[in-house]
Amino acid sequence: MSGQVRVTLPDGNSLEVARNSTCADVAAAIGPGLAKSAVGAFLDGELTALEERIVRDGQIRIITRKSPEHIRVLRHSAAHLCAAAVLELFPDAQLGFGPPTDEGFYYDFLVEQPFTPEDLEAIEAKMRELTGQGLPFERIEMSEKEAEARLAELGYKLKAEYLPELAEEDEIISFYRNGDRFWDMCRGPHVPSFGDVPAFKLISASGSYWRGDATGIRMQRIHGTAFFKQSELDDYLKLLEEARKRDHRKLGPHLDLFSFNEAAPGFPFWHEGGVILWREVEELVREELLGRGYKEIRTPLVMSDELWHKSGHYDHYRDNMYFIEKDDRSYALKPMNCPGACIVYSTDLRSYRDLPLRLAEFGFVHRYELSGVLHGLFRVRGFTQDDAHVYCTPDQIEAEVLDCLDMLRVVYRTCGFSNIHLYLSTRPQERMGAEELWDRAEAALASALRNSGEAYELNPGDGAFYGPKIDIYLTDSLGRGWQCGTVQLDFQMPERFDLEFVGQDGARHRPVMIHRAIVGSMERMLGVIVEHYAGKLPVWMAPVQAILLPVSDKAHEYAGSVEKRMREAGVRVSLDHRNEKIGAKIRDAIGRKIPYLLIVGEREAVDGTVSVRPR
């Protein structure tokens, strides 16, 4: 085995360092200033400690105190603090995993009874007690055999089960100890001590599964968050309360947009109002498609296993697929639309004059998700993608990517989202295709991003298995980021499907394939829109744009004539026929968040007018 390993830096440059060098050694090699301010690292996309040893080629990004990821170090430490408190109050609890997240942290536990709100209060109080003791985080490295003995001594049975798998990746197993109160097997990094976790809050508890296996051990997951300042935590909790009020899972049924039923877990039932909202957003996208030369297609929902083997999805994605056995053949509900688009492309011999060929599809796809992660419209098992697959020559890539980004800006701005963030996600550990093609694909996307004038960040190792991608995050009215759109460059799929075009030279060439989604999942996007507007949808989106409220029975006939004229003019209008007082009708209409309330009485009937009350 070579004594050197190569680490790739965020800017694309690389360093050769001695095998078993630490992340801290890499920081020092880059510069003394970076080494002094470093607090951790992302090694192949995984948050880890500066003491972590590097045993293979990979990607590295050093985290400093000024890095936005520094908060993840704090939250990782808060997860340990939470686990320590749980073990003090529930000594028989078994530890699962406890990573940081974008919003905070969680920790999974095996306990006899689900955690109650009172339990969370007690755990949080114990956490505060432990922070007062200021127990330092001490990293201890062991061999696999030593780690096995330590886990047995601690009674960590689930951690011991995971150890052999971890040992295949890491020759050295690291633990973190906080005095004699708490041990955990962990790669780090952490803040100096429990006392350096100043502001935290336990949010909720929910069910989960050990290692995400729905057929396995049921666990309890505690969700929490942590900040460096109490004022930041207070602001976050206010935001959380506002988010609860906007929760689309409550607003959707209240506004008669959609509902969920155990007859189809993870699949929404769309009501009339939701279908109207869906169609308005879909038509916005479709207008852009037509104006930009796209051709709309539709491909089958069920296709044979052979296709998914050919595309590579079976090897990389089969655990998330639904399969059907019929006529002595195996089929799958499509998890993605791209192979179907390749079949459409292959039905004719294409010329360079046909390229770029832009094939769009509002395709319904199915992906199996664990029941514990289903979340309203944000995480479902069946959803519609506003997919497009652009087939082009290599010299057309940049223009097509720029057009995709321009379309995205138009659609997002029209939907009310003006703030977006772009990330270039590069090759993951598990991928297919030659490295040379990956080099070309990543360079092409980076060039397009530079020439777009948009700022972007690198997201190393998070590309699709067939190619790098640009991920686009929009920001809602609460400042939350949502990943919706994506532009992915693919040299692999045309190769697998033997796609060709005849060039100017008369020879056959391989096209490049761009996977593009603007809203991404229609379901997810509509959930984001409902929460962004707190249900008060813009007039063009609103299922009911105006409601007529007769003051008395004497005005009903006139209100009916106004309703008819408005419908003929294309306005989505309803009429409240109920024998209720006008005040009650107004309150109900406001509760339904209808943009315009049109009040009519005898005077309006005589004058041929309505009294308009905006929402």
Coordinates of C-alpha atoms in Angstrom, one line a residue:
M1 CA 0.0 0.0 0.0
S2 CA 1.4 3.4 -1.0
G3 CA 2.8 5.6 1.8
Q4 CA 1.1 8.7 0.2
V5 CA -2.5 9.7 -0.3
R6 CA -4.0 12.5 -2.4
V7 CA -6.6 14.8 -0.9
T8 CA -8.6 17.2 -3.1
L9 CA -9.4 20.7 -1.8
P10 CA -12.6 22.7 -2.4
D11 CA -10.9 24.8 -5.1
G12 CA -10.0 21.6 -7.1
N13 CA -6.4 21.6 -6.2
S14 CA -4.9 18.6 -4.5
L15 CA -2.2 17.8 -2.0
E16 CA -0.2 14.6 -1.4
V17 CA 0.3 13.8 2.3
A18 CA 1.7 10.8 4.1
R19 CA -0.9 8.1 4.8
N20 CA -2.3 8.3 8.3
S21 CA -1.8 12.1 8.3
T22 CA -4.5 13.9 10.2
C23 CA -6.9 16.5 8.9
A24 CA -5.0 18.9 11.1
D25 CA -1.8 18.1 9.2
V26 CA -3.6 19.0 6.0
A27 CA -4.7 22.3 7.5
A28 CA -1.1 23.0 8.5
A29 CA 0.2 22.1 5.0
I30 CA -2.2 24.6 3.5
G31 CA -1.1 27.4 5.8
P32 CA -0.5 28.3 9.5
G33 CA -3.4 30.7 9.6
L34 CA -5.9 28.0 8.6
A35 CA -4.3 25.5 11.1
K36 CA -4.8 28.0 13.9
S37 CA -8.5 28.7 13.2
A38 CA -9.5 25.1 12.2
V39 CA -12.1 23.3 14.4
G40 CA -12.9 20.3 12.2
A41 CA -13.2 19.0 8.7
F42 CA -15.5 17.5 6.1
L43 CA -13.7 14.3 4.9
D44 CA -15.4 12.9 1.8
G45 CA -18.5 14.8 2.8
E46 CA -18.6 13.6 6.4
L47 CA -18.1 15.9 9.3
T48 CA -15.1 14.7 11.3
A49 CA -12.4 15.8 13.8
L50 CA -9.1 17.4 13.0
E51 CA -7.5 14.4 14.6
E52 CA -9.1 12.0 12.1
R53 CA -6.5 10.1 10.1
I54 CA -6.5 10.0 6.3
V55 CA -5.9 6.5 5.0
R56 CA -7.2 6.8 1.3
D57 CA -7.5 9.4 -1.5
G58 CA -10.5 11.7 -1.0
Q59 CA -11.9 15.1 -0.7
I60 CA -11.4 17.4 2.3
R61 CA -12.7 20.8 3.4
I62 CA -11.3 22.4 6.6
I63 CA -13.9 24.1 8.9
T64 CA -12.9 27.2 10.9
R65 CA -14.6 29.2 13.6
K66 CA -15.8 31.5 10.9
S67 CA -17.3 28.7 8.7
P68 CA -21.0 28.4 8.7
E69 CA -20.5 24.7 9.5
H70 CA -19.0 25.6 12.9
I71 CA -22.6 25.4 14.2
R72 CA -22.6 21.7 13.2
V73 CA -19.7 21.1 15.6
L74 CA -21.7 22.7 18.4
R75 CA -24.8 20.7 17.6
H76 CA -22.9 17.5 17.4
S77 CA -21.6 18.2 20.9
A78 CA -25.2 19.0 22.0
A79 CA -26.3 15.6 20.8
H80 CA -23.7 14.0 23.0
L81 CA -24.8 16.2 25.9
C82 CA -28.4 15.0 25.3
A83 CA -27.3 11.3 25.2
A84 CA -25.3 11.8 28.5
A85 CA -28.4 13.2 30.1
V86 CA -30.6 10.4 28.9
L87 CA -28.3 7.7 30.3
E88 CA -28.2 9.5 33.7
L89 CA -32.1 9.4 33.8
F90 CA -32.7 6.2 31.9
P91 CA -29.6 4.0 32.7
D92 CA -31.0 1.0 30.7
A93 CA -31.3 3.0 27.4
Q94 CA -29.3 1.8 24.5
L95 CA -27.5 4.4 22.3
G96 CA -28.1 4.6 18.6
F97 CA -26.6 7.5 16.5
G98 CA -26.7 11.2 17.2
P99 CA -25.6 13.4 14.3
P100 CA -26.0 17.2 13.7
T101 CA -28.5 18.4 11.1
D102 CA -29.2 21.6 9.3
E103 CA -31.7 22.6 11.9
G104 CA -30.1 21.1 15.0
F105 CA -29.5 17.5 16.0
Y106 CA -31.1 14.3 16.9
Y107 CA -30.2 11.2 18.9
D108 CA -31.8 7.7 18.7
F109 CA -32.3 5.6 21.8
L110 CA -33.7 2.1 22.5
V111 CA -36.0 2.5 25.5
E112 CA -38.8 0.5 27.0
Q113 CA -41.4 3.4 26.7
P114 CA -41.7 6.3 24.3
F115 CA -40.4 9.6 25.6
T116 CA -43.1 11.9 27.0
P117 CA -43.1 15.7 27.0
E118 CA -42.3 15.5 30.7
D119 CA -39.3 13.2 30.0
L120 CA -38.0 15.8 27.5
E121 CA -38.3 18.5 30.2
A122 CA -36.3 16.3 32.7
I123 CA -33.7 15.5 30.1
E124 CA -33.2 19.2 29.2
A125 CA -32.9 20.0 32.9
K126 CA -30.2 17.3 33.3
M127 CA -28.4 18.7 30.3
R128 CA -28.2 22.1 32.0
E129 CA -26.9 20.5 35.1
L130 CA -24.1 18.8 33.0
T131 CA -23.1 22.0 31.2
G132 CA -22.6 23.6 34.7
Q133 CA -19.9 20.9 35.4
G134 CA -18.0 21.8 32.2
L135 CA -16.8 18.3 31.5
P136 CA -14.3 18.4 28.6
F137 CA -14.5 16.4 25.4
E138 CA -11.5 14.1 25.3
R139 CA -10.7 12.1 22.2
I140 CA -9.4 8.5 22.7
E141 CA -8.2 6.3 19.8
M142 CA -8.4 2.5 19.9
S143 CA -7.9 -0.6 17.8
E144 CA -11.0 -2.5 16.8
K145 CA -10.3 -5.1 19.5
E146 CA -9.9 -2.4 22.2
A147 CA -13.0 -0.7 21.0
E148 CA -15.0 -4.0 21.2
A149 CA -13.8 -4.4 24.8
R150 CA -14.7 -0.8 25.7
L151 CA -18.2 -1.1 24.2
A152 CA -18.8 -4.4 26.1
E153 CA -17.7 -2.7 29.3
L154 CA -20.1 0.2 28.6
G155 CA -23.0 -2.1 27.7
Y156 CA -23.4 -0.4 24.3
K157 CA -24.9 -3.4 22.4
L158 CA -26.1 -1.5 19.3
K159 CA -22.8 0.4 19.0
A160 CA -21.0 -3.0 19.3
E161 CA -23.1 -4.4 16.4
Y162 CA -22.0 -1.5 14.2
L163 CA -18.3 -1.7 15.1
P164 CA -17.2 -4.3 12.5
E165 CA -18.7 -2.2 9.7
L166 CA -17.0 0.9 11.0
A167 CA -13.7 -0.9 11.4
E168 CA -13.8 -1.8 7.6
E169 CA -13.6 2.0 6.9
D170 CA -11.4 3.1 9.8
E171 CA -8.4 1.3 11.2
I172 CA -8.4 3.5 14.2
I173 CA -11.7 3.8 16.2
S174 CA -12.2 7.0 18.1
F175 CA -14.2 7.6 21.2
Y176 CA -15.0 10.8 23.0
R177 CA -15.1 10.9 26.8
N178 CA -16.6 13.5 29.1
G179 CA -14.9 12.9 32.5
D180 CA -16.3 9.7 34.0
R181 CA -19.9 10.6 33.1
F182 CA -20.2 9.7 29.4
W183 CA -18.4 7.8 26.6
D184 CA -19.5 7.6 22.9
M185 CA -17.9 6.0 19.9
C186 CA -17.6 9.0 17.5
R187 CA -15.5 10.6 14.8
G188 CA -16.1 14.1 16.2
P189 CA -15.4 17.0 16.1
H190 CA -16.6 18.6 19.2
V191 CA -16.4 21.9 21.2
P192 CA -14.0 21.9 24.1
S193 CA -16.5 20.9 26.8
F194 CA -20.1 20.4 27.8
G195 CA -19.8 23.9 29.2
D196 CA -19.3 25.3 25.7
V197 CA -22.8 24.3 24.7
P198 CA -24.5 27.5 25.9
A199 CA -28.0 27.6 24.3
F200 CA -30.0 24.5 23.5
K201 CA -33.6 23.2 23.4
L202 CA -35.2 19.8 23.0
I203 CA -38.0 20.1 20.4
S204 CA -39.7 16.8 20.2
A205 CA -39.5 13.0 20.3
S206 CA -40.6 10.6 17.5
G207 CA -40.3 7.0 16.5
S208 CA -37.4 5.8 14.3
Y209 CA -35.7 2.5 13.4
W210 CA -32.2 1.2 14.1
R211 CA -30.1 1.8 11.0
G212 CA -33.2 3.0 9.2
D213 CA -34.5 -0.6 8.8
A214 CA -38.3 -0.6 9.0
T215 CA -38.2 -4.3 9.7
G216 CA -35.8 -3.9 12.6
I217 CA -35.6 -2.4 16.1
R218 CA -38.0 0.4 16.9
M219 CA -36.1 3.4 18.5
Q220 CA -37.0 6.7 20.0
R221 CA -35.5 9.8 18.4
I222 CA -35.1 13.0 20.4
H223 CA -34.9 16.2 18.2
G224 CA -33.2 19.3 19.5
T225 CA -31.2 22.3 18.5
A226 CA -28.4 24.4 19.8
F227 CA -26.8 27.9 19.2
F228 CA -23.8 29.8 20.3
K229 CA -26.1 32.6 21.7
Q230 CA -29.3 32.5 23.7
S231 CA -30.7 35.3 21.5
E232 CA -30.1 33.2 18.4
L233 CA -32.0 30.3 20.0
D234 CA -34.8 32.6 21.0
D235 CA -35.1 33.9 17.4
Y236 CA -35.1 30.3 16.2
L237 CA -37.9 29.2 18.6
K238 CA -40.0 32.2 17.4
L239 CA -39.4 31.1 13.8
L240 CA -40.3 27.5 14.8
E241 CA -43.6 28.7 16.3
E242 CA -44.4 30.7 13.1
A243 CA -43.5 27.6 11.0
R244 CA -46.0 25.6 13.1
K245 CA -48.7 28.1 12.2
R246 CA -47.8 27.7 8.5
D247 CA -47.5 24.0 8.5
H248 CA -48.9 22.8 5.2
R249 CA -50.1 19.6 6.8
K250 CA -52.6 21.7 8.7
L251 CA -53.3 24.4 6.2
G252 CA -53.8 22.0 3.3
P253 CA -56.8 20.2 4.7
H254 CA -58.1 23.5 6.3
L255 CA -58.1 25.2 2.9
D256 CA -59.5 22.0 1.2
L257 CA -56.4 21.6 -1.0
F258 CA -55.4 18.0 -0.1
S259 CA -55.5 15.4 2.5
F260 CA -53.8 12.1 3.6
N261 CA -55.3 8.8 4.4
E262 CA -53.8 5.5 5.7
A263 CA -55.3 3.8 2.7
A264 CA -52.3 5.1 0.8
P265 CA -49.5 6.1 3.3
G266 CA -47.2 8.7 1.7
F267 CA -49.5 9.5 -1.2
P268 CA -51.6 12.8 -1.0
F269 CA -55.2 12.9 -2.1
W270 CA -55.7 16.1 -4.1
H271 CA -59.0 18.0 -3.7
E272 CA -60.4 20.4 -6.2
G273 CA -58.7 23.5 -4.7
G274 CA -55.3 21.7 -4.7
V275 CA -55.8 20.6 -8.3
I276 CA -56.4 24.3 -9.3
L277 CA -53.3 25.4 -7.5
W278 CA -51.3 22.5 -9.1
R279 CA -52.5 23.5 -12.6
E280 CA -51.7 27.1 -12.2
V281 CA -48.1 26.3 -11.3
E282 CA -47.8 23.6 -13.9
E283 CA -49.1 26.0 -16.6
L284 CA -46.6 28.6 -15.5
V285 CA -43.8 26.1 -16.1
R286 CA -45.4 24.9 -19.4
E287 CA -45.6 28.4 -20.8
E288 CA -41.8 28.7 -20.2
L289 CA -41.3 25.3 -21.8
L290 CA -43.1 26.3 -25.0
G291 CA -41.3 29.6 -25.2
R292 CA -37.9 27.9 -24.9
G293 CA -38.4 25.2 -27.6
Y294 CA -39.2 22.2 -25.4
K295 CA -41.3 19.2 -26.7
E296 CA -43.5 17.6 -24.0
I297 CA -43.6 13.8 -23.8
R298 CA -45.1 11.2 -21.5
T299 CA -43.5 7.9 -20.7
P300 CA -45.0 4.7 -19.0
L301 CA -45.3 4.4 -15.2
V302 CA -44.3 0.7 -15.3
M303 CA -41.2 -0.5 -17.2
S304 CA -39.3 -3.8 -17.1
D305 CA -36.3 -4.6 -14.8
E306 CA -34.1 -4.9 -17.9
L307 CA -34.5 -1.2 -18.5
W308 CA -33.5 -0.3 -14.9
H309 CA -30.4 -2.6 -15.1
K310 CA -29.4 -0.9 -18.3
S311 CA -29.8 2.6 -16.8
G312 CA -27.9 1.8 -13.7
H313 CA -30.8 2.6 -11.4
Y314 CA -31.2 -1.0 -10.3
D315 CA -27.7 -1.2 -9.0
H316 CA -27.7 2.2 -7.3
Y317 CA -31.4 2.6 -6.4
R318 CA -33.2 -0.7 -6.0
D319 CA -33.9 -0.4 -2.3
N320 CA -36.1 2.6 -3.0
M321 CA -38.0 1.0 -5.9
Y322 CA -41.3 -0.8 -6.1
F323 CA -41.3 -4.0 -8.1
I324 CA -44.1 -6.0 -9.8
E325 CA -44.1 -9.6 -11.0
K326 CA -46.4 -10.3 -14.0
D327 CA -46.3 -12.7 -17.0
D328 CA -43.1 -14.3 -15.7
R329 CA -41.3 -10.9 -15.9
S330 CA -40.3 -8.4 -13.3
Y331 CA -41.3 -4.7 -13.7
A332 CA -40.7 -1.6 -11.6
L333 CA -42.7 1.5 -11.0
K334 CA -40.4 4.2 -12.4
P335 CA -38.4 6.1 -9.7
M336 CA -37.1 8.5 -12.3
N337 CA -38.1 9.7 -15.8
C338 CA -34.7 9.7 -17.6
P339 CA -34.6 6.2 -19.1
G340 CA -38.1 6.7 -20.7
A341 CA -36.8 9.9 -22.3
C342 CA -33.8 8.0 -23.6
I343 CA -36.2 5.5 -25.3
V344 CA -38.1 8.4 -26.9
Y345 CA -34.8 9.9 -28.2
S346 CA -33.8 6.5 -29.6
T347 CA -36.9 6.1 -31.8
D348 CA -35.3 8.1 -34.6
L349 CA -31.9 8.8 -36.0
R350 CA -31.1 12.3 -34.9
S351 CA -29.0 14.8 -36.8
Y352 CA -26.8 17.6 -35.3
R353 CA -29.5 19.9 -36.8
D354 CA -32.0 18.4 -34.3
L355 CA -29.8 19.3 -31.3
P356 CA -30.3 20.6 -28.8
L357 CA -33.4 18.3 -28.4
R358 CA -35.3 19.4 -25.3
L359 CA -37.8 16.7 -24.0
A360 CA -40.0 17.8 -21.1
E361 CA -42.2 15.5 -18.9
F362 CA -44.4 16.1 -15.9
G363 CA -43.7 12.5 -14.9
F364 CA -45.2 10.7 -11.9
V365 CA -42.5 8.7 -10.1
H366 CA -42.5 6.3 -7.1
R367 CA -39.8 6.0 -4.5
Y368 CA -40.1 3.9 -1.4
E369 CA -39.5 5.9 1.8
L370 CA -39.6 4.7 5.4
S371 CA -42.8 5.5 7.2
G372 CA -40.8 7.4 9.8
V373 CA -39.5 9.9 7.4
L374 CA -42.7 10.7 5.5
H375 CA -43.6 14.3 6.0
G376 CA -46.7 15.8 4.3
L377 CA -45.9 16.9 0.8
F378 CA -42.2 17.3 1.6
R379 CA -41.5 13.6 1.8
V380 CA -43.9 11.3 -0.1
R381 CA -43.7 8.0 -1.9
G382 CA -45.2 9.2 -5.2
F383 CA -44.6 12.6 -6.7
T384 CA -44.6 14.4 -10.0
Q385 CA -41.3 15.9 -11.4
D386 CA -41.3 18.7 -13.9
D387 CA -38.5 16.9 -15.6
A388 CA -36.7 17.7 -18.8
H389 CA -33.9 16.0 -20.6
V390 CA -31.9 18.0 -23.0
Y391 CA -29.7 16.2 -25.6
C392 CA -27.0 18.3 -27.0
T393 CA -23.5 18.5 -28.3
P394 CA -20.6 19.2 -25.9
D395 CA -20.2 22.7 -27.3
Q396 CA -23.9 23.4 -26.6
I397 CA -23.7 22.5 -22.9
E398 CA -23.0 25.9 -21.4
A399 CA -25.8 27.7 -23.4
E400 CA -28.3 25.0 -22.3
V401 CA -27.3 25.2 -18.7
L402 CA -27.5 29.0 -18.7
D403 CA -31.0 28.8 -20.2
C404 CA -32.1 26.3 -17.5
L405 CA -30.9 28.7 -14.8
D406 CA -32.7 31.6 -16.5
M407 CA -35.9 29.6 -16.7
L408 CA -35.6 28.8 -13.0
R409 CA -35.2 32.4 -12.1
V410 CA -38.3 33.4 -14.0
V411 CA -40.5 30.6 -12.5
Y412 CA -39.2 31.2 -8.9
R413 CA -39.7 34.9 -9.2
T414 CA -43.2 34.5 -10.5
C415 CA -44.0 32.2 -7.6
G416 CA -42.7 34.8 -5.1
F417 CA -39.1 33.5 -4.4
S418 CA -36.4 36.1 -5.3
N419 CA -33.6 34.7 -3.2
I420 CA -31.8 31.6 -4.5
H421 CA -28.5 29.8 -3.7
L422 CA -26.6 27.6 -6.1
Y423 CA -24.3 24.6 -5.2
L424 CA -22.1 22.6 -7.5
S425 CA -22.2 19.0 -6.3
T426 CA -19.3 16.9 -7.5
R427 CA -18.6 13.2 -7.9
P428 CA -19.8 10.9 -5.1
Q429 CA -17.9 7.9 -3.8
E430 CA -20.2 5.5 -5.6
R431 CA -20.4 6.5 -9.2
M432 CA -20.3 5.0 -12.7
G433 CA -18.3 6.1 -15.7
A434 CA -14.7 7.0 -16.5
E435 CA -12.9 9.7 -14.4
E436 CA -12.1 11.6 -17.6
L437 CA -15.8 12.0 -18.3
W438 CA -16.4 13.2 -14.7
D439 CA -13.6 15.8 -15.2
R440 CA -15.2 17.1 -18.3
A441 CA -18.7 17.2 -16.8
E442 CA -17.6 19.0 -13.6
A443 CA -15.5 21.5 -15.6
A444 CA -18.5 22.2 -18.0
L445 CA -20.9 23.0 -15.1
A446 CA -18.3 25.1 -13.3
S447 CA -17.7 27.2 -16.4
A448 CA -21.5 27.7 -16.9
L449 CA -21.9 28.8 -13.3
R450 CA -19.0 31.3 -13.6
N451 CA -20.5 32.8 -16.7
S452 CA -24.0 33.0 -15.3
G453 CA -22.9 35.7 -12.9
E454 CA -24.5 33.8 -10.0
A455 CA -22.5 33.1 -6.8
Y456 CA -22.2 29.4 -6.0
E457 CA -20.6 27.1 -3.5
L458 CA -19.0 23.7 -3.9
N459 CA -20.7 20.7 -2.4
P460 CA -18.1 18.0 -2.8
G461 CA -19.1 14.4 -3.1
D462 CA -22.9 15.1 -3.4
G463 CA -23.4 14.6 -7.1
A464 CA -25.7 11.9 -8.7
F465 CA -24.2 8.5 -9.4
Y466 CA -24.2 9.3 -13.1
G467 CA -22.9 12.9 -13.1
P468 CA -22.3 16.2 -11.3
K469 CA -25.1 18.6 -10.7
I470 CA -26.1 22.2 -9.8
D471 CA -28.5 22.2 -6.9
I472 CA -30.7 25.2 -6.4
Y473 CA -32.1 26.3 -3.1
L474 CA -34.8 28.9 -2.8
T475 CA -35.4 30.9 0.4
D476 CA -38.9 31.3 1.7
S477 CA -40.5 34.1 3.8
L478 CA -39.2 32.6 7.0
G479 CA -35.6 32.4 5.7
R480 CA -35.6 28.7 5.3
G481 CA -33.8 27.1 2.3
W482 CA -35.5 24.5 0.1
Q483 CA -33.7 22.4 -2.5
C484 CA -36.1 22.2 -5.4
G485 CA -34.5 22.8 -8.8
T486 CA -31.5 20.9 -10.2
V487 CA -29.4 20.8 -13.4
Q488 CA -27.4 17.6 -13.9
L489 CA -24.9 16.8 -16.5
D490 CA -24.7 13.2 -17.7
F491 CA -22.2 11.5 -20.1
Q492 CA -23.2 8.0 -18.8
M493 CA -26.8 7.5 -19.8
P494 CA -26.3 8.2 -23.5
E495 CA -23.5 5.7 -23.4
R496 CA -25.6 3.0 -21.7
F497 CA -28.5 3.6 -24.1
D498 CA -26.2 3.8 -27.1
L499 CA -27.7 7.2 -28.1
E500 CA -26.2 8.8 -31.2
F501 CA -26.6 11.7 -33.6
V502 CA -25.1 12.2 -37.1
G503 CA -22.6 15.1 -37.0
Q504 CA -21.7 17.6 -39.7
D505 CA -18.9 15.2 -40.7
G506 CA -21.4 12.4 -41.5
A507 CA -20.1 10.3 -38.6
R508 CA -22.1 9.2 -35.6
H509 CA -21.4 10.9 -32.2
R510 CA -22.6 10.5 -28.7
P511 CA -24.9 13.4 -27.4
V512 CA -24.6 14.8 -23.9
M513 CA -27.6 14.6 -21.7
I514 CA -28.7 17.3 -19.3
H515 CA -31.3 16.4 -16.6
R516 CA -33.2 19.5 -15.6
A517 CA -36.0 20.2 -13.0
I518 CA -37.3 23.6 -12.1
V519 CA -39.8 23.1 -9.3
G520 CA -38.5 19.5 -8.8
S521 CA -41.3 17.7 -7.0
M522 CA -44.6 19.4 -7.7
E523 CA -45.9 18.2 -4.4
R524 CA -42.9 19.5 -2.4
M525 CA -43.0 22.8 -4.3
L526 CA -46.7 23.3 -3.5
G527 CA -46.1 22.6 0.1
V528 CA -43.4 25.2 0.2
I529 CA -45.7 27.7 -1.5
V530 CA -48.5 27.1 1.0
E531 CA -46.1 27.7 3.9
H532 CA -44.3 30.6 2.2
Y533 CA -47.6 32.5 1.9
A534 CA -49.1 31.0 5.1
G535 CA -52.0 29.9 3.0
K536 CA -52.7 33.4 1.7
L537 CA -52.0 32.5 -1.9
P538 CA -51.5 35.2 -4.6
V539 CA -54.7 35.8 -6.7
W540 CA -53.4 33.9 -9.7
M541 CA -52.8 30.8 -7.6
A542 CA -55.8 31.0 -5.3
P543 CA -58.4 28.2 -5.9
V544 CA -61.1 30.7 -5.1
Q545 CA -60.1 34.2 -6.1
A546 CA -63.3 36.0 -4.9
I547 CA -66.3 35.1 -2.9
L548 CA -69.7 36.8 -3.0
L549 CA -71.3 37.5 0.4
P550 CA -75.0 38.5 0.2
V551 CA -76.0 40.6 3.2
S552 CA -79.5 39.2 3.1
D553 CA -81.8 36.9 1.1
K554 CA -83.0 39.9 -0.9
A555 CA -79.5 40.2 -2.5
H556 CA -79.1 36.5 -3.4
E557 CA -80.6 36.9 -6.9
Y558 CA -78.3 39.8 -7.7
A559 CA -75.3 38.0 -6.2
G560 CA -76.1 35.0 -8.5
S561 CA -76.1 37.2 -11.6
V562 CA -72.7 38.7 -10.6
E563 CA -71.3 35.2 -10.0
K564 CA -72.4 34.2 -13.5
R565 CA -70.7 37.2 -15.1
M566 CA -67.5 36.7 -13.2
R567 CA -67.3 33.0 -14.1
E568 CA -67.8 34.0 -17.8
A569 CA -64.9 36.4 -17.4
G570 CA -62.7 33.6 -16.2
V571 CA -62.7 34.5 -12.4
R572 CA -62.7 31.6 -10.0
V573 CA -65.6 32.8 -7.8
S574 CA -67.9 31.2 -5.2
L575 CA -71.2 32.4 -3.6
D576 CA -72.0 32.0 0.1
H577 CA -75.7 31.0 0.0
R578 CA -75.9 30.2 3.7
N579 CA -78.5 31.8 5.9
E580 CA -75.9 33.4 8.2
K581 CA -75.2 36.9 9.4
I582 CA -72.8 38.9 7.2
G583 CA -70.3 39.1 10.0
A584 CA -70.1 35.3 10.2
K585 CA -69.7 35.0 6.4
I586 CA -66.9 37.5 6.4
R587 CA -65.1 35.7 9.2
D588 CA -65.4 32.3 7.4
A589 CA -64.1 33.8 4.2
I590 CA -61.1 35.4 5.9
G591 CA -60.4 32.0 7.5
R592 CA -60.4 30.4 4.1
K593 CA -57.9 33.1 3.0
I594 CA -59.8 34.0 -0.1
P595 CA -58.2 37.1 -1.7
Y596 CA -61.3 39.2 -2.4
L597 CA -64.6 39.4 -0.4
L598 CA -67.4 40.9 -2.5
I599 CA -70.2 42.1 -0.3
V600 CA -73.6 42.7 -1.9
G601 CA -76.8 44.2 -0.4
E602 CA -79.8 45.9 -1.7
R603 CA -77.9 49.1 -2.4
E604 CA -75.3 47.3 -4.5
A605 CA -78.1 45.5 -6.4
V606 CA -79.7 48.8 -7.3
D607 CA -76.4 50.4 -8.3
G608 CA -75.1 47.3 -10.1
T609 CA -71.9 47.3 -8.0
V610 CA -70.2 45.2 -5.3
S611 CA -68.5 46.3 -2.1
V612 CA -64.9 45.0 -2.3
R613 CA -63.0 44.0 0.8
P614 CA -59.4 42.7 0.1
R615 CA -58.2 39.8 2.2

